[in-house]
């Protein structure tokens, strides 16, 4: 593996950083507090080719991969403007449709997903299933040449911004036994589809929703891939989800560290910057080490995914997500602590990261489920649940 980024990747990183700096954390926080969406940032990112950098060129994408899309996410998050829908729309939904969609589905969805003019949410989590996707009860049943979907989803991001939701369901005859996910594109204006906002104690422009599907009628071509699919269809979306969650956490950690380093280098007590004290500098140095380690694992996962090895990518993708989440929470905590009371002020802009960074430990999969995965698949230990 080559640890040196290509010229194109370096240029992409610089260009995304410039876009993030143009809008800045204050823009992002103002949108969250005023109930506005980051439409201007999303639109410009799409026009510049950042949103669909991972999607096929023949459908308007950049023809690159998850390595490049992770760069986009990391750099935006590092400027305090991390866009959650990058995880969902081009990474999960875009990759699944690009891999398993028909030519007609690719033509229908991918150009818009690539330039940001179409946004798609992803619906897998259910109230009674949580992280156990084998317990999904949302059901798709045939009605002639059409499908009827019924069920409920929870903690689905950005439905109010989405033109459609890629719903994970079971077919009627696959309610028990091993999960055979059937994936359907469901327009958010479809009759029988209802979305209810979940009030969250987060400063984030992108909201969470509970979905209710009551015999939502869909045409035959709403099914993406096979109705008898193996888990490969989900891995095509869930590995990118974990890679992007890692990139977001790495970016948040970098943002917090940058703020903290600037503050402790300038703040002077007893005639010397407080950065000269090891009690201040060492925790920040350790946070930097943890962030770089998480980033390396994220890059490994992206490289394996881009090479087409979904199963090999699963282990580092999960490991990267755990490492990056821990690194982000630690970096934010030490940043706030090193800044004292100023770390909790609106002026210094670090306080909102306390709750935002915590998301990385919880979603899209908890650290405990990642440890279960590693224990069972990497170490060969007995299943614990």
Coordinates of C-alpha atoms in Angstrom, one line a residue:
X1 CA 0.0 0.0 0.0
X2 CA 1.3 3.4 -1.0
X3 CA 1.0 5.9 1.9
X4 CA 1.7 8.9 -0.4
X5 CA -1.4 10.5 -1.8
X6 CA -1.5 11.0 -5.6
X7 CA -1.3 14.5 -7.0
X8 CA -5.0 14.3 -7.8
X9 CA -5.9 13.3 -4.2
X10 CA -3.8 16.1 -2.8
X11 CA -5.5 18.6 -5.1
X12 CA -8.9 17.2 -4.1
X13 CA -8.1 17.5 -0.4
X14 CA -6.9 21.1 -0.9
X15 CA -10.0 22.0 -3.0
X16 CA -12.4 20.6 -0.5
X17 CA -10.6 22.3 2.4
X18 CA -11.0 25.6 0.5
X19 CA -14.7 25.0 0.1
X20 CA -15.1 24.1 3.8
X21 CA -13.2 27.2 4.8
X22 CA -15.4 29.3 2.6
X23 CA -18.5 28.4 4.6
X24 CA -16.9 27.6 7.9
X25 CA -18.1 26.2 11.2
X26 CA -20.2 29.3 12.0
X27 CA -22.3 28.8 8.9
X28 CA -22.9 25.2 9.8
X29 CA -23.8 26.1 13.4
X30 CA -26.0 28.9 12.3
X31 CA -27.9 26.5 10.0
X32 CA -28.4 24.1 12.9
X33 CA -29.6 26.8 15.3
X34 CA -31.9 28.5 12.8
X35 CA -33.4 25.3 11.5
X36 CA -32.0 25.8 8.0
X37 CA -30.3 23.2 5.8
X38 CA -26.8 23.5 4.4
X39 CA -28.3 23.8 0.9
X40 CA -25.7 26.3 -0.4
X41 CA -22.8 24.1 0.7
X42 CA -24.3 20.9 -0.6
X43 CA -25.2 22.5 -3.9
X44 CA -21.7 23.9 -4.4
X45 CA -20.0 20.7 -3.4
X46 CA -22.1 18.9 -6.0
X47 CA -21.3 21.5 -8.7
X48 CA -17.6 21.0 -8.0
X49 CA -17.9 17.2 -8.3
X50 CA -17.1 16.4 -4.7
X51 CA -20.4 14.6 -3.8
X52 CA -20.2 12.1 -6.6
X53 CA -16.5 11.7 -6.7
X54 CA -16.9 7.9 -6.0
X55 CA -19.6 7.3 -8.6
X56 CA -19.0 6.0 -12.2
X57 CA -18.0 8.6 -14.8
X58 CA -20.6 7.4 -17.3
X59 CA -23.3 8.5 -14.9
X60 CA -21.8 11.9 -14.1
X61 CA -19.5 10.8 -11.2
X62 CA -15.8 11.3 -10.7
X63 CA -14.9 7.7 -11.4
X64 CA -12.8 7.5 -8.2
X65 CA -13.6 5.5 -5.1
X66 CA -14.2 5.5 -1.4
X67 CA -10.7 6.7 -0.8
X68 CA -11.6 10.0 -2.5
X69 CA -15.0 10.3 -1.0
X70 CA -13.5 9.8 2.5
X71 CA -11.1 12.7 1.7
X72 CA -14.1 14.9 0.9
X73 CA -15.8 14.0 4.2
X74 CA -12.7 14.3 6.3
X75 CA -11.8 17.8 5.0
X76 CA -15.3 19.2 5.3
X77 CA -15.5 17.8 8.9
X78 CA -12.1 19.3 9.6
X79 CA -13.5 22.7 8.8
X80 CA -16.6 22.2 11.0
X81 CA -18.9 21.6 8.1
X82 CA -19.2 17.9 8.0
X83 CA -22.2 16.8 5.8
X84 CA -24.0 13.8 7.2
X85 CA -25.8 13.1 4.0
X86 CA -22.4 12.4 2.3
X87 CA -22.4 9.2 4.3
X88 CA -25.9 8.2 3.1
X89 CA -26.6 9.5 -0.4
X90 CA -23.4 8.9 -2.5
X91 CA -21.6 6.4 -0.2
X92 CA -24.4 4.0 0.8
X93 CA -27.1 4.5 -1.8
X94 CA -24.9 5.5 -4.6
X95 CA -22.6 2.5 -4.2
X96 CA -25.4 0.0 -3.9
X97 CA -27.2 1.3 -7.0
X98 CA -23.9 1.5 -9.0
X99 CA -23.1 -2.1 -8.0
X100 CA -26.5 -3.8 -8.2
X101 CA -28.9 -1.5 -10.0
X102 CA -30.2 -2.1 -13.5
X103 CA -29.0 0.2 -16.3
X104 CA -32.3 2.0 -16.1
X105 CA -32.0 2.5 -12.3
X106 CA -28.4 3.7 -12.7
X107 CA -29.6 6.3 -15.3
X108 CA -32.5 7.3 -13.1
X109 CA -30.6 7.9 -9.9
X110 CA -26.8 8.1 -10.3
X111 CA -26.5 11.4 -12.2
X112 CA -28.5 13.3 -9.6
X113 CA -26.8 11.6 -6.7
X114 CA -23.5 12.5 -8.3
X115 CA -24.2 16.2 -8.7
X116 CA -26.2 16.5 -5.5
X117 CA -29.5 17.5 -7.3
X118 CA -31.0 14.2 -6.0
X119 CA -30.5 13.2 -2.3
X120 CA -31.3 9.7 -1.1
X121 CA -31.7 8.5 2.5
X122 CA -31.1 5.0 3.8
X123 CA -33.6 3.0 5.9
X124 CA -32.4 -0.1 7.7
X125 CA -32.7 0.5 11.5
X126 CA -35.9 -0.6 13.2
X127 CA -37.3 0.1 16.7
X128 CA -37.3 -3.6 17.7
X129 CA -34.2 -4.7 15.8
X130 CA -31.6 -2.1 16.5
X131 CA -28.2 -3.4 15.3
X132 CA -29.6 -6.9 14.7
X133 CA -30.5 -6.6 11.1
X134 CA -31.7 -10.2 11.1
X135 CA -34.7 -9.1 13.0
X136 CA -35.9 -6.7 10.4
X137 CA -39.7 -6.9 10.0
X138 CA -40.4 -4.4 7.3
X139 CA -42.0 -6.6 4.7
X140 CA -42.4 -6.4 0.9
X141 CA -45.1 -8.5 -0.7
X142 CA -46.0 -8.8 -4.4
X143 CA -49.2 -7.5 -5.8
X144 CA -49.2 -8.4 -9.4
X145 CA -46.2 -6.7 -11.0
X146 CA -45.9 -4.3 -8.1
X147 CA -44.7 -4.4 -4.5
X148 CA -46.4 -3.3 -1.3
X149 CA -44.1 -2.3 1.6
X150 CA -45.2 -2.2 5.2
X151 CA -43.1 -1.5 8.4
X152 CA -41.4 1.0 10.5
X153 CA -37.9 2.5 10.5
X154 CA -36.2 4.7 13.1
X155 CA -33.2 7.1 13.3
X156 CA -33.2 7.6 9.5
X157 CA -31.1 10.6 8.6
X158 CA -32.1 13.5 6.3
X159 CA -35.5 12.3 5.2
X160 CA -36.7 15.9 4.9
X161 CA -33.9 16.5 2.4
X162 CA -34.3 13.3 0.5
X163 CA -36.1 12.6 -2.8
X164 CA -36.3 8.9 -1.9
X165 CA -35.2 6.4 0.7
X166 CA -33.4 3.2 0.0
X167 CA -35.4 0.9 2.3
X168 CA -34.1 -2.5 3.5
X169 CA -37.0 -5.0 3.8
X170 CA -37.7 -8.7 3.7
X171 CA -39.9 -10.4 1.1
X172 CA -43.0 -11.9 2.6
X173 CA -41.7 -15.5 2.4
X174 CA -38.4 -14.6 4.1
X175 CA -39.5 -13.5 7.5
X176 CA -37.4 -16.0 9.4
X177 CA -34.0 -17.6 9.0
X178 CA -31.0 -15.9 7.5
X179 CA -31.5 -12.3 6.4
X180 CA -32.1 -11.9 2.7
X181 CA -32.4 -8.2 2.4
X182 CA -34.5 -6.8 -0.4
X183 CA -33.7 -3.1 -1.2
X184 CA -36.3 -0.7 -2.6
X185 CA -36.2 2.9 -3.7
X186 CA -39.2 4.6 -2.0
X187 CA -40.1 8.2 -3.1
X188 CA -40.6 10.3 0.0
X189 CA -43.9 11.6 -1.5
X190 CA -45.3 8.1 -2.0
X191 CA -48.8 7.5 -0.6
X192 CA -48.6 5.5 2.6
X193 CA -45.1 6.9 3.4
X194 CA -44.9 9.1 6.6
X195 CA -41.9 10.6 8.3
X196 CA -41.9 12.0 11.8
X197 CA -39.0 14.0 13.2
X198 CA -37.2 12.8 16.3
X199 CA -36.2 15.6 18.6
X200 CA -32.4 15.3 19.2
X201 CA -30.2 17.3 21.7
X202 CA -27.7 18.0 18.9
X203 CA -26.7 21.1 17.0
X204 CA -26.9 19.6 13.5
X205 CA -28.8 20.8 10.4
X206 CA -29.5 17.2 9.4
X207 CA -32.3 15.7 11.3
X208 CA -33.4 12.2 12.4
X209 CA -36.8 10.6 11.6
X210 CA -39.1 7.7 12.3
X211 CA -40.6 6.3 9.1
X212 CA -44.0 4.6 8.8
X213 CA -44.7 2.6 5.7
X214 CA -48.4 1.5 5.3
X215 CA -48.8 -0.6 2.1
X216 CA -46.6 1.8 0.1
X217 CA -47.2 0.7 -3.5
X218 CA -44.1 0.5 -5.7
X219 CA -43.4 -0.4 -9.3
X220 CA -41.4 -3.6 -10.0
X221 CA -38.4 -1.5 -10.9
X222 CA -38.2 -0.1 -7.4
X223 CA -36.4 -3.3 -6.3
X224 CA -32.6 -2.8 -6.5
X225 CA -30.7 -6.0 -7.1
X226 CA -32.1 -9.4 -6.2
X227 CA -35.0 -10.1 -3.9
X228 CA -33.1 -13.2 -2.8
X229 CA -29.9 -11.3 -2.3
X230 CA -27.1 -12.4 -0.1
X231 CA -25.6 -10.0 2.4
X232 CA -23.2 -8.8 -0.3
X233 CA -25.8 -6.1 -1.3
X234 CA -25.7 -4.7 2.2
X235 CA -21.9 -4.9 2.5
X236 CA -21.7 -2.8 -0.6
X237 CA -23.4 0.0 1.4
X238 CA -22.4 -0.7 5.0
X239 CA -18.7 -0.8 4.5
X240 CA -18.8 2.7 2.9
X241 CA -21.0 3.8 5.7
X242 CA -18.4 2.8 8.3
X243 CA -15.5 4.3 6.2
X244 CA -17.4 7.6 6.0
X245 CA -18.3 7.6 9.6
X246 CA -14.6 7.2 10.3
X247 CA -13.7 10.0 8.0
X248 CA -16.3 12.3 9.7
X249 CA -14.9 11.4 13.2
X250 CA -11.3 12.0 12.0
X251 CA -12.2 15.4 10.6
X252 CA -14.0 16.4 13.8
X253 CA -11.0 15.4 15.8
X254 CA -8.7 17.4 13.6
X255 CA -11.0 20.4 13.9
X256 CA -11.0 20.2 17.7
X257 CA -7.2 19.8 17.8
X258 CA -6.6 22.7 15.5
X259 CA -8.8 24.9 17.8
X260 CA -7.0 23.7 20.9
X261 CA -3.5 24.0 19.5
X262 CA -4.1 27.6 18.4
X263 CA -5.6 28.5 21.9
X264 CA -2.9 26.9 24.1
X265 CA -0.2 28.4 21.9
X266 CA -1.6 31.9 22.5
X267 CA -3.0 31.7 26.0
X268 CA -0.3 33.0 28.4
X269 CA -0.3 32.4 32.1
X270 CA 2.8 33.2 34.3
X271 CA 4.7 34.6 31.4
X272 CA 4.5 31.5 29.2
X273 CA 2.0 29.9 26.8
X274 CA 0.1 27.1 28.6
X275 CA 1.2 24.8 25.8
X276 CA 4.6 24.7 27.5
X277 CA 3.1 22.6 30.3
X278 CA 3.1 18.9 29.6
X279 CA -0.2 18.5 31.4
X280 CA -1.6 20.5 28.4
X281 CA 0.6 19.3 25.6
X282 CA 0.8 15.6 26.2
X283 CA -3.0 14.8 26.1
X284 CA -3.2 16.8 22.8
X285 CA -0.2 14.9 21.4
X286 CA -1.8 11.6 22.4
X287 CA -5.0 12.6 20.7
X288 CA -3.0 13.4 17.5
X289 CA -1.4 10.0 17.6
X290 CA -4.9 8.3 18.0
X291 CA -6.3 10.3 15.1
X292 CA -3.5 9.4 12.8
X293 CA -3.8 5.7 13.7
X294 CA -7.6 5.7 13.0
X295 CA -7.0 7.5 9.7
X296 CA -4.5 4.8 8.6
X297 CA -7.1 2.1 9.3
X298 CA -9.8 4.1 7.5
X299 CA -7.5 4.4 4.5
X300 CA -6.8 0.6 4.5
X301 CA -10.5 -0.1 4.5
X302 CA -11.1 2.3 1.7
X303 CA -8.3 0.8 -0.4
X304 CA -9.6 -2.7 0.1
X305 CA -13.2 -1.6 -0.8
X306 CA -12.0 0.2 -3.9
X307 CA -10.1 -3.0 -4.9
X308 CA -13.4 -4.8 -4.9
X309 CA -12.9 -7.0 -1.8
X310 CA -15.9 -6.3 0.3
X311 CA -15.3 -9.0 2.9
X312 CA -11.7 -8.0 3.5
X313 CA -12.8 -4.4 3.8
X314 CA -15.3 -5.2 6.5
X315 CA -12.7 -5.8 9.3
X316 CA -10.7 -2.6 8.9
X317 CA -13.9 -0.6 8.2
X318 CA -15.3 -1.6 11.5
X319 CA -12.0 -1.2 13.3
X320 CA -11.5 2.3 11.8
X321 CA -15.0 3.3 12.9
X322 CA -14.2 2.3 16.5
X323 CA -10.8 3.9 16.6
X324 CA -12.0 7.1 14.9
X325 CA -14.9 7.4 17.3
X326 CA -12.7 7.0 20.4
X327 CA -10.1 9.4 18.9
X328 CA -12.8 12.1 18.2
X329 CA -14.4 11.9 21.6
X330 CA -11.0 12.1 23.3
X331 CA -9.7 14.9 21.1
X332 CA -12.8 17.0 21.7
X333 CA -12.7 16.4 25.4
X334 CA -9.0 17.4 25.7
X335 CA -9.6 20.4 23.5
X336 CA -12.4 21.7 25.7
X337 CA -10.5 20.9 28.9
X338 CA -7.3 22.7 27.6
X339 CA -9.4 25.8 26.7
X340 CA -11.1 25.9 30.1
X341 CA -14.3 27.9 30.3
X342 CA -13.6 29.2 26.8
X343 CA -14.0 25.7 25.5
X344 CA -17.7 25.9 26.4
X345 CA -18.4 29.3 24.8
X346 CA -20.1 29.9 21.5
X347 CA -17.2 32.1 20.4
X348 CA -14.6 29.4 20.3
X349 CA -16.9 26.9 18.5
X350 CA -15.8 23.7 20.1
X351 CA -18.6 23.0 22.5
X352 CA -21.1 21.7 19.8
X353 CA -18.5 19.0 19.1
X354 CA -19.1 17.4 22.5
X355 CA -22.4 15.9 21.4
X356 CA -21.6 15.6 17.7
X357 CA -18.4 13.5 18.3
X358 CA -20.4 11.2 20.7
X359 CA -22.5 10.2 17.7
X360 CA -19.5 8.3 16.3
X361 CA -19.5 5.9 19.2
X362 CA -23.2 5.1 18.8
X363 CA -24.0 5.3 15.1
X364 CA -24.1 3.8 12.6
X365 CA -23.1 0.8 14.7
X366 CA -22.2 0.7 18.4
X367 CA -18.6 0.0 19.5
X368 CA -19.9 -3.0 21.3
X369 CA -21.3 -4.6 18.1
X370 CA -17.9 -3.8 16.4
X371 CA -16.1 -5.6 19.2
X372 CA -18.5 -8.5 18.8
X373 CA -17.7 -8.6 15.1
X374 CA -14.0 -8.6 15.6
X375 CA -14.2 -11.2 18.4
X376 CA -16.1 -13.6 16.2
X377 CA -14.8 -13.0 12.7
X378 CA -11.2 -12.0 13.4
X379 CA -10.5 -14.0 16.5
X380 CA -12.8 -16.9 15.9
X381 CA -14.4 -16.6 19.4
X382 CA -17.9 -18.1 20.0
X383 CA -20.9 -15.9 19.2
X384 CA -21.9 -13.9 22.3
X385 CA -25.5 -13.1 21.4

